[in-house]
Coordinates of C-alpha atoms in Angstrom, one line a residue:
M1 CA 12.2 5.5 2.1
S2 CA 15.9 6.3 0.6
S3 CA 16.6 5.0 -2.4
G4 CA 18.3 2.7 -0.9
D5 CA 16.9 0.9 1.0
T6 CA 17.5 -3.0 0.2
F7 CA 18.5 -5.6 2.0
G8 CA 21.8 -6.7 0.6
G9 CA 20.5 -5.9 -2.9
H10 CA 16.8 -7.2 -2.3
P11 CA 14.2 -5.6 -2.1
F12 CA 11.6 -5.1 0.5
V13 CA 8.4 -6.8 0.6
V14 CA 4.5 -4.6 0.7
A15 CA 1.4 -6.4 1.4
H16 CA -0.7 -5.0 -0.4
R17 CA -4.0 -4.8 1.1
G18 CA -2.2 -7.2 3.2
A19 CA -1.7 -11.4 3.4
S20 CA -5.0 -10.6 0.1
A21 CA -4.1 -13.4 -2.0
D22 CA -5.1 -16.0 1.2
L23 CA -7.1 -13.7 3.4
P24 CA -9.8 -10.6 2.5
E25 CA -8.1 -7.6 1.0
H26 CA -7.4 -4.2 3.8
T27 CA -8.9 -6.6 7.1
L28 CA -7.4 -6.7 10.2
V29 CA -6.8 -10.7 9.7
A30 CA -5.0 -10.0 6.4
Y31 CA -2.4 -7.1 7.5
E32 CA -1.6 -9.9 11.2
R33 CA -0.9 -12.5 9.3
A34 CA 1.2 -9.9 6.9
L35 CA 2.9 -9.3 9.3
E36 CA 3.6 -13.0 11.0
E37 CA 4.6 -14.0 7.8
G38 CA 8.0 -11.3 7.5
A39 CA 6.7 -8.5 5.6
D40 CA 8.7 -5.5 5.6
G41 CA 5.9 -3.0 5.5
V42 CA 1.6 -3.1 4.4
E43 CA 0.0 -1.2 2.6
C44 CA -3.7 0.6 2.1
D45 CA -6.2 2.2 0.1
V46 CA -7.9 4.7 2.4
R47 CA -11.2 7.0 1.8
L48 CA -14.1 9.3 3.5
T49 CA -16.5 7.9 4.6
R50 CA -19.5 10.2 4.9
D51 CA -19.1 12.0 8.7
G52 CA -15.4 12.2 8.3
H53 CA -13.4 9.0 9.4
L54 CA -11.0 7.0 7.1
V55 CA -11.9 4.0 6.1
C56 CA -9.4 1.3 3.9
L57 CA -11.4 0.4 1.5
H58 CA -10.1 0.6 -2.1
D59 CA -13.6 1.3 -4.2
R60 CA -15.9 3.6 -4.1
S61 CA -19.1 1.1 -3.5
L62 CA -19.0 -1.2 -1.3
D63 CA -20.9 -3.8 -4.0
R64 CA -17.1 -5.9 -4.9
T65 CA -15.7 -6.7 -0.8
S66 CA -18.3 -6.8 1.9
T67 CA -21.8 -7.9 2.6
G68 CA -23.5 -4.5 1.7
T69 CA -23.8 -1.7 -1.1
G70 CA -24.0 1.7 -1.8
L71 CA -20.9 3.7 -1.8
V72 CA -18.5 4.4 1.0
S73 CA -18.1 8.4 0.5
E74 CA -22.5 8.6 1.3
M75 CA -22.4 5.9 4.2
T76 CA -20.7 6.6 8.2
L77 CA -18.5 4.7 10.3
T78 CA -21.7 3.3 11.5
Q79 CA -23.5 2.4 9.0
L80 CA -20.4 1.5 7.7
Q81 CA -19.7 -1.4 10.5
E82 CA -22.8 -3.1 9.8
F83 CA -21.7 -5.2 7.8
D84 CA -18.7 -8.1 7.0
Y85 CA -15.8 -7.6 4.8
G86 CA -14.4 -11.3 3.6
A87 CA -17.7 -12.5 3.1
W88 CA -17.3 -12.2 -0.6
H89 CA -13.5 -13.9 -0.2
P90 CA -12.5 -18.0 -0.4
S91 CA -11.2 -18.7 2.9
R92 CA -14.2 -17.4 4.4
H93 CA -14.9 -20.9 3.2
T94 CA -11.6 -22.5 3.8
N95 CA -10.2 -22.3 6.8
G96 CA -14.3 -20.8 8.4
G97 CA -13.9 -17.4 7.6
Q98 CA -12.0 -16.9 12.1
G99 CA -9.7 -13.5 12.3
D100 CA -11.0 -9.9 12.1
T101 CA -12.7 -9.0 8.8
G102 CA -15.2 -6.0 10.0
L103 CA -14.3 -2.5 8.5
L104 CA -11.1 -1.4 9.8
T105 CA -10.2 1.8 10.2
L106 CA -6.5 3.7 9.4
D107 CA -6.4 4.6 13.4
A108 CA -6.6 0.6 13.9
L109 CA -4.1 -0.1 11.6
V110 CA -1.3 2.5 12.3
S111 CA -2.0 1.4 16.0
L112 CA -0.7 -2.2 14.0
V113 CA 1.4 -2.0 13.0
L114 CA 3.4 0.7 15.5
D115 CA 2.0 -1.9 18.1
W116 CA 3.7 -4.6 16.4
K117 CA 7.2 -6.4 17.4
R118 CA 9.6 -4.9 15.3
P119 CA 9.8 -2.0 12.9
V120 CA 7.0 -1.4 9.7
K121 CA 6.3 0.7 7.7
I122 CA 3.3 1.9 6.6
F123 CA 2.8 2.6 3.2
I124 CA -1.1 4.3 2.0
E125 CA -2.7 4.9 -1.2
T126 CA -5.2 8.4 -1.1
K127 CA -7.7 7.6 -3.7
H128 CA -8.7 10.0 -6.1
P129 CA -11.0 12.4 -8.1
V130 CA -13.4 11.5 -4.9
R131 CA -16.0 13.1 -3.1
Y132 CA -13.8 15.6 -0.2
G133 CA -11.0 16.1 -2.7
A134 CA -8.0 17.6 -0.9
L135 CA -9.5 16.7 3.4
V136 CA -8.2 13.3 2.5
E137 CA -5.1 13.3 2.2
S138 CA -5.8 16.4 5.2
K139 CA -7.3 13.6 7.5
V140 CA -4.4 11.8 6.5
L141 CA -1.9 13.8 7.8
A142 CA -3.4 14.8 11.0
L143 CA -3.6 10.7 12.5
L144 CA 0.2 10.8 11.1
H145 CA 1.0 13.7 13.4
R146 CA -1.8 11.7 16.1
Y147 CA 0.3 9.0 16.1
G148 CA 3.5 11.4 16.3
I149 CA 5.0 9.5 12.9
A150 CA 4.3 12.7 10.7
S151 CA 7.4 14.0 10.9
P152 CA 10.2 11.6 10.4
A153 CA 13.5 12.9 11.8
S154 CA 15.0 11.1 7.7
A155 CA 13.4 8.7 4.8
D156 CA 14.7 6.0 6.0
L157 CA 13.7 6.3 9.5
S158 CA 9.9 7.0 8.9
R159 CA 7.1 4.7 9.1
A160 CA 4.9 5.7 7.5
V161 CA 4.5 6.8 3.3
V162 CA 0.7 8.5 1.9
M163 CA 0.8 7.7 -2.1
S164 CA -1.2 8.6 -4.7
F165 CA -2.0 8.0 -8.4
S166 CA -2.5 12.2 -7.9
A167 CA 0.0 14.0 -8.2
A168 CA -1.8 17.7 -6.9
A169 CA -2.9 14.8 -3.3
V170 CA 1.4 14.0 -4.5
W171 CA 2.5 17.9 -3.7
R172 CA -0.5 17.9 -0.8
I173 CA 1.1 16.3 1.1
R174 CA 5.2 17.7 0.1
R175 CA 4.1 21.2 1.0
A176 CA 2.2 20.1 4.5
A177 CA 4.8 17.3 5.5
P178 CA 8.2 18.2 3.5
L179 CA 10.0 15.5 5.5
L180 CA 7.0 12.8 5.2
P181 CA 8.4 9.8 1.7
T182 CA 5.6 10.0 -0.7
V183 CA 5.2 7.5 -3.9
L184 CA 3.8 9.2 -7.6
L185 CA 1.7 6.5 -8.7
G186 CA 1.6 6.4 -12.1
E187 CA 1.8 5.2 -15.5
T188 CA 5.1 5.5 -17.7
S189 CA 4.5 9.4 -19.5
R190 CA 4.0 11.3 -16.8
Y191 CA 6.9 10.7 -14.9
L192 CA 9.5 9.2 -17.7
G193 CA 11.8 11.3 -17.4
G194 CA 11.2 12.6 -13.7
G195 CA 8.9 15.8 -14.9
A196 CA 5.9 14.5 -12.9
A197 CA 7.3 13.4 -9.7
T198 CA 10.1 16.2 -10.0
T199 CA 7.4 19.0 -10.1
V200 CA 5.5 17.9 -6.8
G201 CA 8.2 16.7 -4.8
A202 CA 7.5 13.0 -4.3
T203 CA 10.4 11.1 -3.2
A204 CA 10.3 7.6 -5.1
V205 CA 8.4 6.6 -8.5
G206 CA 5.5 3.8 -8.0
P207 CA 5.2 1.8 -11.3
S208 CA 3.5 -1.6 -12.2
I209 CA 5.8 -4.2 -13.1
A210 CA 4.1 -4.4 -16.6
T211 CA 5.1 -0.7 -17.0
L212 CA 8.8 -1.4 -15.0
R213 CA 9.6 -4.1 -17.3
E214 CA 8.4 -2.2 -20.3
H215 CA 11.2 0.3 -18.9
P216 CA 13.4 -0.9 -16.8
E217 CA 15.8 2.4 -17.0
L218 CA 13.4 3.5 -15.0
V219 CA 15.6 2.2 -11.4
D220 CA 18.2 4.0 -12.8
R221 CA 16.5 7.0 -13.9
A222 CA 14.1 7.4 -10.5
A223 CA 18.1 6.7 -8.1
A224 CA 20.1 9.6 -9.9
Q225 CA 17.1 12.2 -8.9
G226 CA 17.4 10.7 -5.6
R227 CA 13.9 8.7 -5.5
A228 CA 13.2 5.6 -5.0
L229 CA 11.4 2.4 -7.0
Y230 CA 8.2 1.6 -5.3
C231 CA 7.1 -1.4 -8.0
W232 CA 3.1 -3.0 -8.1
T233 CA 1.8 -5.6 -7.4
V234 CA 4.0 -8.3 -8.0
D235 CA 2.5 -11.9 -7.8
H236 CA 4.5 -14.1 -9.7
Y237 CA 8.1 -15.5 -8.7
E238 CA 9.9 -14.8 -12.2
D239 CA 9.0 -10.3 -11.7
V240 CA 10.3 -11.4 -7.9
Q241 CA 13.7 -12.3 -9.8
Y242 CA 13.6 -9.7 -12.1
C243 CA 13.1 -6.3 -9.2
R244 CA 15.6 -7.9 -7.2
D245 CA 18.5 -8.0 -10.4
I246 CA 17.2 -5.0 -11.1
G247 CA 17.3 -3.4 -8.0
V248 CA 13.7 -2.5 -7.3
A249 CA 13.9 -0.9 -3.9
W250 CA 10.4 -2.2 -2.5
V251 CA 8.0 -4.1 -4.0
A252 CA 3.8 -4.2 -3.2
T253 CA 3.1 -8.5 -3.9
N254 CA -0.1 -10.2 -2.7
H255 CA 1.6 -11.9 -1.3
P256 CA 4.1 -11.0 0.9
G257 CA 5.4 -14.5 3.2
R258 CA 5.8 -16.5 -0.3
T259 CA 7.7 -13.8 -1.8
K260 CA 10.0 -13.3 1.4
A261 CA 11.1 -16.8 1.3
W262 CA 12.1 -16.7 -2.0
L263 CA 14.2 -13.9 -2.3
A264 CA 15.8 -14.9 1.6
D265 CA 17.0 -18.1 -1.1
G266 CA 17.9 -16.3 -2.9
L267 CA 15.7 -17.2 -6.4
T268 CA 17.3 -19.9 -6.9
G269 CA 16.3 -23.6 -6.2
A270 CA 13.2 -22.5 -3.9
D271 CA 9.6 -23.8 -4.0
R272 CA 7.7 -21.3 -6.4
D273 CA 4.5 -23.0 -5.5

């Protein structure tokens, strides 16, 4: 993942939690849809279960996105697998909820991505602060080593990228797997000038679209430091166009198929609906 990672000047498209506008986030069916729609990468959040398994869930609790309640970190994998993770989403009522909306493990998602018919990157965000601290990064690296993708030949060829809002988490990854690309997520004060990203050795910075609109110089500043720029969450036509025009390398979106179509059409005369 380098600062020059763009197709013909267009940003790569990362499916934020899968095709999460159309299907329940962090479910196998959402990621399969995103890959079918041509996403260049997929993004997931990971948390540890009580018995040490990595699962793809954004929230600390189960309440918003599952039929269960309680904290992810206080339950075992078996307990978490008892719940459905798609019943809350409107798609359940419009398409019959077809597809796998059970609990998705990071292991299963990495397997899906690596087995796909074309190269796709997986962007793994570790959540902090969490009950298990640095163990999350250790478990992520162990899984990536098991799949043989923790030590890529180059950043461009890497199939995995690890991200966090925690500078300490990024530093742990860089120290243990120096060839693995990393993204320091966060807002302006953390890296306008590159201080935090430089200190922890992040290979990319990840501002929100709101921050990037306030500080477009972040793109050139990151490039001057040899870093890529990953922007989230870019769902609107005007924002996709903006990111393309100022040279953003990667955009995370809840609408991967639509965003790919806009970019392929050159963002001129494209169907915005």
